[in-house]
Coordinates of C-alpha atoms in Angstrom, one line a residue:
Chain A
M1 CA 30.9 15.4 25.1
A2 CA 32.2 15.7 21.5
E3 CA 32.3 12.4 19.7
L4 CA 35.7 11.8 17.9
R5 CA 36.0 9.5 15.2
L6 CA 38.6 8.4 12.6
M7 CA 36.8 8.3 9.2
K8 CA 36.8 8.6 5.5
G9 CA 35.7 12.0 3.9
N10 CA 32.8 10.1 2.3
E11 CA 31.9 8.3 5.5
A12 CA 31.9 11.5 7.7
L13 CA 29.8 13.2 5.0
A14 CA 27.2 10.3 5.3
E15 CA 27.3 10.3 9.1
A16 CA 26.7 14.1 8.9
A17 CA 23.6 13.5 6.5
I18 CA 22.0 11.3 9.2
R19 CA 22.9 13.8 12.2
T20 CA 21.6 16.9 10.2
G21 CA 18.3 15.1 10.2
V22 CA 18.1 14.6 6.7
D23 CA 14.7 12.8 5.4
G24 CA 16.1 11.1 2.4
Y25 CA 19.2 10.1 0.4
F26 CA 19.0 9.0 -2.9
G27 CA 22.1 7.7 -5.0
Y28 CA 23.9 5.3 -7.3
P29 CA 27.4 4.3 -7.0
I30 CA 30.3 5.7 -8.5
T31 CA 34.1 5.8 -7.6
P32 CA 35.4 7.6 -5.7
Q33 CA 32.4 8.2 -3.5
S34 CA 30.6 5.1 -3.2
E35 CA 31.1 4.9 0.5
V36 CA 28.6 7.4 1.0
I37 CA 25.6 5.1 0.3
E38 CA 27.6 2.3 1.6
Y39 CA 27.9 3.6 5.0
L40 CA 24.3 4.8 4.9
M41 CA 22.9 1.4 4.0
A42 CA 25.0 -0.1 6.7
E43 CA 24.2 2.3 9.4
K44 CA 20.2 1.7 8.9
P45 CA 19.5 5.3 9.6
F46 CA 15.7 4.6 9.2
E47 CA 16.1 3.2 12.5
R48 CA 18.1 5.9 14.0
T49 CA 16.2 9.0 12.8
G50 CA 13.5 7.4 10.2
M51 CA 15.8 8.8 7.3
I52 CA 15.1 6.9 4.1
V53 CA 18.1 5.5 1.6
L54 CA 17.2 4.5 -2.0
Q55 CA 19.8 3.3 -4.5
A56 CA 18.4 4.8 -7.5
E57 CA 18.7 3.4 -11.2
S58 CA 20.9 6.0 -12.3
E59 CA 22.1 9.8 -11.5
V60 CA 19.3 11.1 -13.7
A61 CA 16.8 9.2 -11.6
S62 CA 18.4 10.3 -7.9
I63 CA 18.4 14.2 -8.9
N64 CA 14.8 13.6 -9.9
M65 CA 13.8 11.9 -6.7
L66 CA 15.5 15.0 -5.1
Y67 CA 13.2 17.3 -7.1
G68 CA 10.1 15.1 -5.7
G69 CA 11.3 15.2 -2.1
G70 CA 12.8 18.4 -2.0
G71 CA 9.5 19.8 -3.6
T72 CA 7.6 18.4 -0.5
G73 CA 9.7 20.4 2.0
K74 CA 11.8 17.5 3.0
K75 CA 15.6 17.5 3.5
V76 CA 17.0 15.4 0.6
M77 CA 20.6 14.7 -0.6
T78 CA 22.5 12.7 -2.9
S79 CA 26.3 12.5 -3.9
S80 CA 28.1 11.5 -7.1
S81 CA 31.5 12.0 -8.6
S82 CA 32.2 14.0 -11.8
P83 CA 30.2 12.0 -14.8
G84 CA 27.3 11.4 -12.4
I85 CA 27.0 15.0 -11.5
S86 CA 27.0 15.7 -15.3
L87 CA 24.0 13.4 -15.5
M88 CA 22.2 15.4 -12.9
Q89 CA 22.7 18.9 -14.6
E90 CA 19.2 18.6 -16.4
G91 CA 17.7 18.1 -12.8
L92 CA 19.7 20.7 -11.3
S93 CA 18.5 23.3 -13.8
Y94 CA 14.9 22.4 -13.2
M95 CA 15.4 22.8 -9.3
A96 CA 16.8 26.2 -9.7
G97 CA 14.0 27.2 -11.7
A98 CA 11.4 25.6 -9.7
E99 CA 13.3 26.9 -6.6
I100 CA 13.6 23.5 -4.9
P101 CA 16.0 22.9 -2.0
C102 CA 18.4 20.0 -1.8
V103 CA 22.0 19.2 -1.3
V104 CA 24.4 17.6 -3.8
A105 CA 27.7 16.3 -2.9
N106 CA 30.6 16.1 -6.0
I107 CA 33.4 14.0 -5.0
V108 CA 35.3 15.3 -8.1
R109 CA 37.4 13.1 -10.0
G110 CA 39.7 13.6 -13.1
G111 CA 38.0 14.2 -16.6
P112 CA 36.9 14.9 -19.4
G113 CA 34.8 11.8 -20.1
L114 CA 35.1 8.7 -18.0
G115 CA 38.4 10.2 -17.1
D116 CA 39.8 8.4 -14.3
I117 CA 39.0 7.5 -10.4
Q118 CA 41.8 10.2 -8.9
P119 CA 41.1 13.4 -7.3
A120 CA 40.8 16.4 -9.4
Q121 CA 39.3 20.0 -9.5
S122 CA 38.0 20.3 -12.9
D123 CA 34.4 20.3 -12.3
Y124 CA 34.8 24.0 -11.0
F125 CA 33.2 25.8 -14.2
Q126 CA 30.3 23.3 -14.0
A127 CA 29.9 24.0 -10.4
V128 CA 30.0 27.8 -10.1
K129 CA 29.0 28.8 -13.4
G130 CA 25.6 27.2 -13.3
G131 CA 26.2 23.9 -14.9
G132 CA 23.0 23.1 -16.7
H133 CA 20.9 25.4 -19.0
G134 CA 19.5 28.7 -18.1
D135 CA 20.7 31.8 -16.0
Y136 CA 21.0 30.2 -12.7
H137 CA 24.1 29.9 -9.8
L138 CA 24.1 27.3 -7.2
P139 CA 25.9 27.9 -3.8
V140 CA 29.0 25.9 -3.7
L141 CA 30.9 24.8 -0.6
A142 CA 34.4 23.5 -0.8
P143 CA 35.5 21.4 2.2
A144 CA 39.3 21.2 2.9
S145 CA 39.2 18.4 5.6
V146 CA 37.2 15.4 6.8
Q147 CA 35.9 17.8 9.4
E148 CA 34.6 20.0 6.9
M149 CA 32.9 17.0 5.0
S150 CA 30.7 16.6 8.1
D151 CA 30.5 20.4 9.3
F152 CA 29.4 21.6 5.6
V153 CA 26.5 19.3 5.5
P154 CA 24.2 21.2 7.8
V155 CA 25.5 24.5 6.4
A156 CA 24.3 23.4 3.1
F157 CA 21.0 22.5 4.2
D158 CA 20.6 26.0 6.0
L159 CA 21.5 27.7 2.6
A160 CA 19.4 25.6 0.5
F161 CA 16.1 26.3 2.7
K162 CA 17.0 29.8 3.5
Y163 CA 17.1 30.5 -0.4
R164 CA 15.2 27.5 -1.8
T165 CA 17.7 26.4 -3.9
P166 CA 20.1 23.3 -4.6
V167 CA 23.4 23.8 -2.8
L168 CA 26.5 21.9 -4.1
I169 CA 29.5 20.5 -1.7
I170 CA 32.4 20.2 -3.9
S171 CA 35.1 17.9 -2.7
D172 CA 37.5 15.7 -4.4
G173 CA 38.3 12.0 -4.4
L174 CA 41.6 12.8 -2.0
I175 CA 39.1 14.4 0.8
G176 CA 36.4 11.7 0.1
Q177 CA 39.0 8.9 0.5
M178 CA 41.5 9.9 3.2
M179 CA 41.0 9.3 6.9
E180 CA 41.3 12.2 9.6
K181 CA 40.0 12.5 13.1
V182 CA 36.6 14.1 12.7
E183 CA 34.8 15.5 15.8
L184 CA 31.0 14.7 14.8
F185 CA 28.1 17.2 16.0
E186 CA 25.4 16.3 18.0
Q187 CA 22.2 14.7 16.4
M188 CA 19.6 17.0 15.1
P189 CA 16.0 16.2 14.9
R190 CA 14.3 15.6 11.7
L191 CA 11.5 18.1 11.1
T192 CA 7.9 16.8 11.8
D193 CA 5.3 16.8 9.0
E194 CA 3.7 19.6 10.8
E195 CA 7.0 21.6 11.2
I196 CA 7.3 21.3 7.4
N197 CA 4.0 22.7 6.6
E198 CA 4.2 25.6 9.1
R199 CA 7.8 26.5 7.5
Y200 CA 7.4 25.8 3.8
P201 CA 3.8 27.0 2.5
W202 CA 5.3 26.4 -1.0
A203 CA 5.9 22.7 -0.4
T204 CA 3.6 20.5 -2.6
N205 CA 2.7 17.9 0.0
G206 CA -1.1 17.7 -0.4
K207 CA -3.1 21.0 -0.2
P208 CA -4.4 22.3 3.1
A209 CA -8.2 22.0 3.4
G210 CA -9.8 25.5 2.3
E211 CA -6.5 26.9 0.8
E212 CA -5.1 27.1 -2.7
R213 CA -3.1 24.3 -4.3
R214 CA 0.6 24.6 -4.7
I215 CA 2.5 24.2 -8.0
L216 CA 6.2 23.7 -8.5
T217 CA 7.2 24.3 -12.2
S218 CA 9.9 25.8 -13.9
L219 CA 7.7 26.3 -17.0
Y220 CA 6.5 29.8 -17.8
L221 CA 5.3 29.7 -21.6
D222 CA 4.8 33.6 -21.8
P223 CA 8.2 35.2 -21.9
H224 CA 7.3 37.7 -19.8
K225 CA 6.6 35.8 -17.1
L226 CA 9.5 33.9 -17.3
E227 CA 11.7 36.9 -17.3
K228 CA 10.1 38.0 -14.2
N229 CA 10.7 34.5 -12.7
N230 CA 14.4 35.1 -13.7
F231 CA 14.3 38.7 -12.3
K232 CA 13.2 36.9 -9.0
L233 CA 16.0 34.4 -9.5
Q234 CA 18.7 37.1 -10.1
E235 CA 17.6 39.0 -7.0
K236 CA 18.1 36.0 -4.9
Y237 CA 21.6 35.4 -6.5
R238 CA 22.6 38.8 -5.7
N239 CA 21.5 38.4 -1.9
I240 CA 23.6 35.3 -1.9
E241 CA 26.6 37.1 -3.3
A242 CA 26.0 39.9 -0.9
D243 CA 25.5 37.5 2.2
E244 CA 27.0 34.2 2.2
V245 CA 30.6 34.8 0.7
N246 CA 33.0 32.6 3.1
Y247 CA 36.5 32.2 3.0
E248 CA 39.8 31.8 4.8
L249 CA 42.8 34.0 5.1
I250 CA 46.3 32.4 6.1
D251 CA 49.4 34.3 6.5
C252 CA 48.3 37.2 4.5
D253 CA 49.0 39.9 6.8
D254 CA 52.4 40.8 5.7
A255 CA 52.0 38.8 2.2
E256 CA 53.5 40.0 -0.8
Y257 CA 52.2 37.3 -2.9
I258 CA 49.1 35.2 -2.5
I259 CA 48.2 31.8 -3.3
V260 CA 44.5 31.2 -3.9
A261 CA 43.3 27.4 -3.7
Y262 CA 40.5 25.6 -2.3
G263 CA 40.0 22.0 -1.0
S264 CA 43.0 19.7 -1.5
S265 CA 45.2 22.3 -3.3
S266 CA 44.6 24.4 -0.3
R267 CA 45.9 21.9 2.1
I268 CA 48.9 21.4 -0.4
S269 CA 49.6 25.2 -0.8
Q270 CA 49.8 25.6 3.1
K271 CA 53.0 23.5 2.9
T272 CA 54.2 25.4 0.1
I273 CA 53.6 28.5 2.4
K274 CA 56.1 27.3 4.9
L275 CA 58.6 26.4 2.3
A276 CA 58.5 29.8 0.8
R277 CA 58.5 31.4 3.9
A278 CA 61.6 29.6 5.1
E279 CA 63.3 30.9 1.9
G280 CA 62.1 34.5 2.9
I281 CA 59.2 34.8 0.3
K282 CA 56.2 36.4 2.2
V283 CA 53.3 34.2 0.8
G284 CA 49.7 34.0 2.1
L285 CA 46.7 31.8 1.3
L286 CA 43.2 32.9 0.3
R287 CA 41.2 29.9 0.6
P288 CA 37.7 30.2 -1.0
I289 CA 35.2 28.2 1.0
T290 CA 32.3 29.4 -1.2
L291 CA 33.3 28.9 -4.7
W292 CA 30.3 30.5 -5.7
P293 CA 29.7 33.2 -4.1
F294 CA 33.4 34.0 -5.1
P295 CA 35.2 35.7 -2.4
K296 CA 35.9 38.9 -4.6
N297 CA 36.0 41.5 -1.8
P298 CA 38.8 40.0 0.0
I299 CA 40.7 39.5 -3.1
D300 CA 39.9 43.1 -4.0
D301 CA 41.2 44.4 -0.6
L302 CA 44.6 42.3 -1.1
V303 CA 45.0 44.1 -4.6
K304 CA 44.5 47.5 -2.7
K305 CA 47.0 46.6 0.1
G306 CA 49.6 46.2 -2.6
V307 CA 49.9 42.5 -3.5
K308 CA 52.4 41.6 -6.2
G309 CA 50.8 38.6 -7.6
F310 CA 48.4 35.9 -7.1
L311 CA 48.8 32.2 -8.0
S312 CA 45.7 30.3 -8.7
V313 CA 46.5 26.6 -7.6
E314 CA 44.1 24.2 -8.7
M315 CA 44.1 20.4 -9.7
S316 CA 42.6 21.5 -13.3
A317 CA 44.0 23.1 -16.4
G318 CA 43.1 26.7 -15.1
Q319 CA 39.2 27.2 -14.2
M320 CA 39.1 29.4 -10.8
V321 CA 42.0 31.5 -12.0
E322 CA 39.6 33.3 -14.5
D323 CA 37.5 34.2 -11.4
V324 CA 40.7 35.5 -9.7
R325 CA 41.5 37.6 -13.0
L326 CA 38.0 39.0 -13.3
T327 CA 38.4 40.2 -9.6
V328 CA 42.0 41.6 -10.0
R329 CA 41.1 43.3 -13.5
E330 CA 44.8 43.4 -14.5
R331 CA 46.0 45.5 -11.4
T332 CA 48.6 43.2 -10.7
K333 CA 50.0 39.7 -11.9
V334 CA 47.7 36.4 -12.0
E335 CA 48.6 33.0 -13.0
H336 CA 47.7 29.6 -12.7
F337 CA 49.4 26.6 -11.5
G338 CA 48.2 23.0 -11.3
R339 CA 48.5 19.3 -12.2
Y340 CA 45.5 17.5 -13.5
G341 CA 43.7 14.4 -14.9
G342 CA 43.9 12.8 -11.4
V343 CA 47.6 13.8 -10.7
I344 CA 48.1 15.8 -7.6
H345 CA 50.8 18.6 -7.2
S346 CA 53.4 18.6 -4.8
P347 CA 54.2 21.6 -2.5
E348 CA 57.5 21.9 -4.0
E349 CA 56.0 22.1 -7.5
V350 CA 53.8 24.7 -6.2
L351 CA 56.6 26.7 -4.8
E352 CA 58.6 26.3 -8.1
A353 CA 55.8 27.6 -10.3
L354 CA 55.4 30.5 -7.4
K355 CA 59.0 31.4 -8.1
T356 CA 59.0 31.2 -11.9
K357 CA 55.4 32.6 -12.6
I358 CA 55.0 35.2 -9.9
V359 CA 58.1 36.3 -7.9
G360 CA 60.6 36.1 -10.6
G361 CA 58.2 36.5 -13.5
Chain B
M1 CA -49.8 27.7 -19.3
S2 CA -46.9 29.8 -18.2
E3 CA -43.6 29.7 -20.2
I4 CA -41.0 27.6 -18.5
T5 CA -37.7 29.5 -18.1
I6 CA -34.1 28.3 -17.5
Q7 CA -34.2 29.4 -14.0
D8 CA -37.3 27.0 -13.6
I9 CA -35.1 24.2 -14.7
I10 CA -32.0 25.1 -12.8
K11 CA -33.0 23.1 -9.5
P12 CA -31.1 20.6 -7.2
E13 CA -33.6 17.9 -8.1
N14 CA -32.8 18.4 -11.8
L15 CA -29.0 18.0 -11.4
V16 CA -27.8 15.0 -13.3
Y17 CA -24.1 16.0 -13.8
E18 CA -21.8 18.5 -11.8
K19 CA -18.1 19.1 -12.8
T20 CA -15.7 18.1 -10.2
K21 CA -14.4 20.9 -8.2
L22 CA -11.0 19.3 -8.5
M23 CA -11.0 20.6 -12.3
T24 CA -10.1 24.1 -12.1
D25 CA -12.1 26.6 -14.5
N26 CA -8.9 27.2 -16.6
A27 CA -9.8 26.8 -20.3
L28 CA -8.2 23.5 -21.3
S29 CA -5.2 23.8 -23.7
Y30 CA -5.9 20.6 -25.7
C31 CA -7.3 20.3 -29.0
P32 CA -11.1 19.8 -29.4
G33 CA -11.7 16.3 -29.6
C34 CA -8.6 15.2 -27.7
G35 CA -8.9 12.5 -24.8
H36 CA -6.8 14.4 -22.4
G37 CA -9.3 16.5 -21.1
T38 CA -11.7 13.3 -20.2
A39 CA -8.9 11.5 -18.7
H40 CA -8.0 14.6 -16.5
R41 CA -11.7 14.7 -15.3
L42 CA -11.8 11.1 -14.4
I43 CA -8.8 11.0 -12.1
M44 CA -10.0 14.4 -10.3
E45 CA -13.5 12.7 -9.9
V46 CA -11.7 9.5 -8.4
I47 CA -9.7 11.5 -6.0
E48 CA -12.8 13.6 -5.0
E49 CA -14.8 10.5 -4.5
L50 CA -12.0 8.8 -2.5
G51 CA -12.0 12.0 -0.3
Q52 CA -8.2 12.4 -1.0
E53 CA -8.2 16.1 -2.6
N54 CA -5.9 17.3 0.6
D55 CA -3.9 14.4 0.5
T56 CA -2.8 14.1 -3.1
I57 CA 0.4 15.1 -5.2
G58 CA 0.3 14.8 -9.0
V59 CA 3.4 15.0 -11.1
A60 CA 3.0 16.3 -14.4
P61 CA 5.0 15.3 -17.5
V62 CA 6.6 17.0 -20.7
G63 CA 4.3 16.7 -23.6
C64 CA 0.8 17.9 -24.5
S65 CA -0.1 17.5 -20.8
V66 CA 3.0 19.5 -19.5
L67 CA 0.3 22.1 -18.2
A68 CA -2.0 19.3 -16.4
Y69 CA -1.3 21.1 -13.4
E70 CA -3.4 24.2 -14.7
F71 CA -6.4 22.0 -14.8
M72 CA -6.0 19.5 -11.7
N73 CA -6.9 21.2 -8.6
V74 CA -4.5 19.5 -6.5
D75 CA -0.8 20.1 -5.3
M76 CA 1.3 19.3 -8.3
Q77 CA 4.9 19.2 -9.6
E78 CA 6.1 19.6 -13.1
A79 CA 8.8 17.1 -13.8
A80 CA 11.5 17.0 -16.3
H81 CA 10.7 15.0 -19.6
G82 CA 10.3 11.4 -18.5
R83 CA 11.4 11.7 -14.9
A84 CA 8.2 11.7 -13.1
P85 CA 8.2 8.0 -12.0
A86 CA 11.4 9.1 -10.2
V87 CA 9.8 12.3 -8.7
A88 CA 7.0 10.2 -7.7
T89 CA 9.0 7.6 -5.9
A90 CA 10.5 10.0 -3.5
I91 CA 7.4 11.8 -2.9
K92 CA 5.6 8.6 -1.7
R93 CA 8.7 7.2 0.2
L94 CA 9.0 10.5 2.1
W95 CA 5.2 10.8 2.6
P96 CA 3.8 7.3 2.5
G97 CA 0.1 8.5 3.9
K98 CA -0.2 10.7 0.8
V99 CA -1.6 9.6 -2.7
V100 CA 0.7 10.1 -5.6
Y101 CA 0.2 9.8 -9.2
T102 CA 2.2 10.5 -12.4
Y103 CA 0.4 11.5 -15.7
Q104 CA 2.5 11.0 -18.7
G105 CA 2.6 10.5 -22.3
D106 CA 3.8 8.1 -24.6
G107 CA 7.0 10.1 -25.4
D108 CA 7.6 10.8 -21.8
L109 CA 6.9 7.4 -20.5
A110 CA 8.2 4.9 -23.1
A111 CA 10.9 6.7 -24.8
I112 CA 12.9 9.2 -22.6
G113 CA 11.7 8.0 -19.4
T114 CA 11.9 4.2 -20.0
A115 CA 14.4 3.4 -17.4
E116 CA 12.4 5.6 -14.5
T117 CA 9.1 3.9 -15.8
I118 CA 10.7 0.2 -15.6
H119 CA 12.6 0.9 -12.2
A120 CA 9.8 2.6 -10.5
C121 CA 7.6 -0.5 -11.5
N122 CA 10.1 -2.9 -10.8
R123 CA 10.8 -1.5 -7.3
G124 CA 7.0 -1.8 -6.8
E125 CA 6.6 1.7 -5.5
N126 CA 3.0 2.3 -4.1
I127 CA 1.9 4.9 -6.8
V128 CA -0.4 5.4 -9.8
I129 CA 0.9 5.9 -13.2
I130 CA -1.7 7.2 -15.6
F131 CA -0.2 6.7 -19.3
I132 CA -1.6 8.3 -22.1
N133 CA -0.8 6.6 -25.4
N134 CA -1.9 8.3 -28.8
G135 CA 0.9 7.3 -30.5
I136 CA 2.5 10.3 -31.5
Y137 CA 4.3 13.5 -30.1
G138 CA 1.2 15.9 -29.7
M139 CA 3.1 19.0 -28.2
T140 CA 6.1 19.1 -30.5
G141 CA 3.8 19.0 -33.7
G142 CA 3.3 15.2 -34.5
Q143 CA 6.7 13.4 -34.4
M144 CA 7.1 9.5 -34.3
A145 CA 6.5 8.0 -30.8
P146 CA 7.5 4.8 -29.3
T147 CA 4.0 4.0 -29.8
T148 CA 3.5 5.0 -33.2
L149 CA 2.4 2.1 -35.2
P150 CA 3.8 0.4 -38.2
G151 CA 3.3 2.3 -41.4
M152 CA 1.8 5.3 -39.6
K153 CA 2.7 8.8 -40.8
T154 CA 4.3 11.1 -38.8
S155 CA 6.4 14.2 -39.3
T156 CA 9.7 12.3 -38.6
S157 CA 7.9 9.1 -40.4
P158 CA 6.6 11.1 -43.4
Y159 CA 6.5 7.7 -45.6
G160 CA 5.1 5.8 -42.7
R161 CA 6.9 4.0 -39.7
D162 CA 9.4 1.7 -41.6
V163 CA 9.9 -1.0 -38.6
Q164 CA 13.2 -2.2 -40.4
S165 CA 15.0 1.1 -39.7
M166 CA 12.8 2.9 -37.2
G167 CA 12.2 0.0 -34.9
N168 CA 8.6 -1.6 -33.5
P169 CA 6.2 0.1 -31.6
L170 CA 6.8 -0.5 -27.9
K171 CA 4.1 -2.3 -26.0
I172 CA 5.5 -1.0 -22.7
T173 CA 2.3 -1.8 -20.9
E174 CA 2.7 -5.5 -21.4
L175 CA 6.5 -5.2 -20.5
V176 CA 5.8 -3.7 -17.0
S177 CA 3.0 -6.0 -16.5
A178 CA 5.8 -8.7 -16.4
L179 CA 7.8 -7.3 -13.8
P180 CA 6.9 -8.6 -10.1
G181 CA 6.5 -4.9 -8.9
T182 CA 3.4 -4.2 -10.6
Y183 CA 0.1 -5.0 -8.8
Y184 CA -2.5 -3.8 -11.5
V185 CA -2.0 -3.1 -15.2
T186 CA -4.7 -2.5 -17.4
R187 CA -5.3 -0.6 -20.8
Q188 CA -8.3 1.5 -21.2
S189 CA -9.7 4.2 -23.8
V190 CA -12.3 7.2 -23.4
H191 CA -13.5 7.8 -26.7
T192 CA -17.3 6.5 -26.0
P193 CA -19.5 7.1 -22.7
A194 CA -19.4 3.2 -22.2
A195 CA -15.5 3.4 -22.5
V196 CA -15.3 6.4 -20.1
R197 CA -17.1 4.7 -17.5
K198 CA -15.1 1.5 -17.8
A199 CA -11.6 3.7 -17.7
K200 CA -13.1 5.6 -14.5
R201 CA -13.6 2.2 -12.7
A202 CA -10.0 1.1 -13.7
I203 CA -8.6 4.4 -12.4
K204 CA -10.6 4.2 -9.1
K205 CA -9.5 0.7 -8.6
A206 CA -5.6 1.9 -9.3
F207 CA -6.1 4.7 -6.6
Q208 CA -8.0 2.4 -4.2
N209 CA -5.0 -0.2 -4.4
Q210 CA -2.6 2.7 -3.4
L211 CA -4.8 3.7 -0.4
D212 CA -5.2 0.0 0.6
C213 CA -1.4 -0.1 0.6
K214 CA -1.5 -3.2 -2.1
P215 CA 2.1 -4.4 -2.7
G216 CA 3.0 -2.8 -6.1
L217 CA 2.5 -0.3 -8.6
S218 CA -0.9 0.6 -10.4
F219 CA -0.3 1.1 -14.1
V220 CA -3.2 2.6 -16.2
E221 CA -2.7 2.9 -19.9
I222 CA -5.6 5.2 -22.0
V223 CA -5.3 4.4 -25.6
S224 CA -6.1 7.9 -27.0
N225 CA -6.4 9.9 -29.9
C226 CA -4.6 12.9 -31.3
N227 CA -6.8 14.3 -33.9
S228 CA -4.6 17.2 -34.8
G229 CA -1.3 15.1 -35.0
W230 CA -3.1 12.4 -36.8
K231 CA -4.4 15.2 -39.3
M232 CA -8.0 13.8 -38.7
E233 CA -11.4 15.1 -37.4
P234 CA -12.3 14.1 -34.0
V235 CA -14.9 11.5 -35.0
Q236 CA -12.7 10.2 -37.7
S237 CA -9.8 9.7 -35.4
N238 CA -11.7 7.9 -32.9
I239 CA -13.0 5.5 -35.7
W240 CA -9.1 5.3 -36.9
M241 CA -8.2 4.4 -33.4
E242 CA -10.7 2.0 -33.1
E243 CA -9.9 0.1 -36.2
N244 CA -5.9 0.5 -36.1
M245 CA -4.8 1.4 -32.3
F246 CA -6.9 -1.1 -30.6
P247 CA -6.1 -4.3 -32.7
F248 CA -2.4 -3.6 -31.8
Y249 CA -3.1 -2.3 -28.2
E250 CA -5.7 -4.5 -27.0
L251 CA -8.1 -2.9 -24.2
G252 CA -8.6 -4.6 -21.0
D253 CA -7.0 -5.6 -17.7
I254 CA -3.6 -7.3 -18.4
K255 CA -2.7 -7.8 -14.5
V256 CA -5.3 -7.6 -11.7
D257 CA -4.2 -8.1 -7.9
G258 CA -0.6 -9.2 -8.9
S259 CA -1.7 -11.8 -11.1
L260 CA -1.3 -11.8 -15.0
L261 CA -4.6 -12.6 -16.5
A262 CA -4.8 -15.6 -19.3
K263 CA -5.3 -14.5 -22.6

């Protein structure tokens, strides 16, 4: 019997962490996502599953706690919002280099700088292009509902351990704060120490008797060895691009125009599509669920089908639109529309932009 | 009388010293005369003597000892600069039955990683921190460290550390000893055989505290030399250390069994 609850997105994420069998959550409060650690502290997950929760001294410490814990094969997680995620970029780069799994949720707020605490999607570049120093990518999942804030947690951990990489869940203050009905999945067991040792021979949790010690590092002083490690990482990224793209198509079958939008913007754009179709404008929605790997093939298919234009709708000054353009390669029109700095566009504003920039433009 | 050959001498009954198997055979990357190698060996001897080689996770820093994992034959993680105490915190909390330690230099522990050091100590994490203080950034080529003495010349204080403009050397070991989360805080050196024996006892006590789940963190500073960074010959650097470092960084226990010792 499924358990239904009315929850905030942040609370659903926290409850899903417990139910996924996460071993440790390490976090630092920041608006608009502090409910994650508040919920976890109040819920006493140690009594429910043995999961530990620790409030760190900073986001820098949190992400390095994930480095340590993930490096021992444990399921570890943190969450933060934009400025805090910027502080974590060093740690994420090290974890990409040393191939340490973890899950990081970014409940994005307006920027740059201290910005504000309202919803935004302006951390797209940081999320999908690497974020820290060096050649790397992180898989990025973009929930569009409180339900997906819950559902994507186990999905993210599966990816993190399948590919030994940090995985980002990138949401925004709107989804984090709003309350919706959510169907919670059943409690999954935490792995035992023996299961961890069996599944993750790379994990540094005390070298097994008679075996070689394990080392986790991103340091390769010999450039040829570093290049070799990079080759290995790049091969992993090509595999992720080939196998892990996820997206949703809504009303695209007969569509002449396509809105590309993720997260909150995709919810708003669904209303725009209804408004547009009521006026006889055939619009569909392509919702990337993985922002990296980006759903290039479905966009390419839509171009080949003869779609007349794409509007990338984002709560940013235009970031994802660059990936849409890279995929469309000037075969048809691609424009951006979005409010930003914490301002949320209305469905009517999106419709107006669609008409002026794509349909009539 | 027949001549004695080397084979006649290599016998079990003549064995007086054996390298711990927890030191790898990799050639140390440290300069001849540097104290790092001795400090590494002492930690590994202690872990072997305590029978913890299969249950220990070490965390290496950024600095000269960035490659500590090449020499220490236990499971190791290489942390970002200054973050080892945060890394170790999570390992210990997720594996409370394992032995966890960090090995950090002065720039790593007392400059860029000050927050992680203070907060791991203040939370009383049940880990061991080994802190090598040689008053200089060795790996990057002899720049000023948070622990560089007043007037001491480095490549970024070429006319000597001017405390008015560059700040004072940080006695972080005294600082962490004042926190309720530290259980054992001591300052040692490894520049003479007697000092090495004392340092080993201190390191063993620190790890024993962790095994006994004593309430708090055990912190062992080792004041060491950097003959190349100080631009001295090894022997001269040890004399300089005795005459200049030790008066400022006094050797001995600072806090034992959770209690500060009276001066």
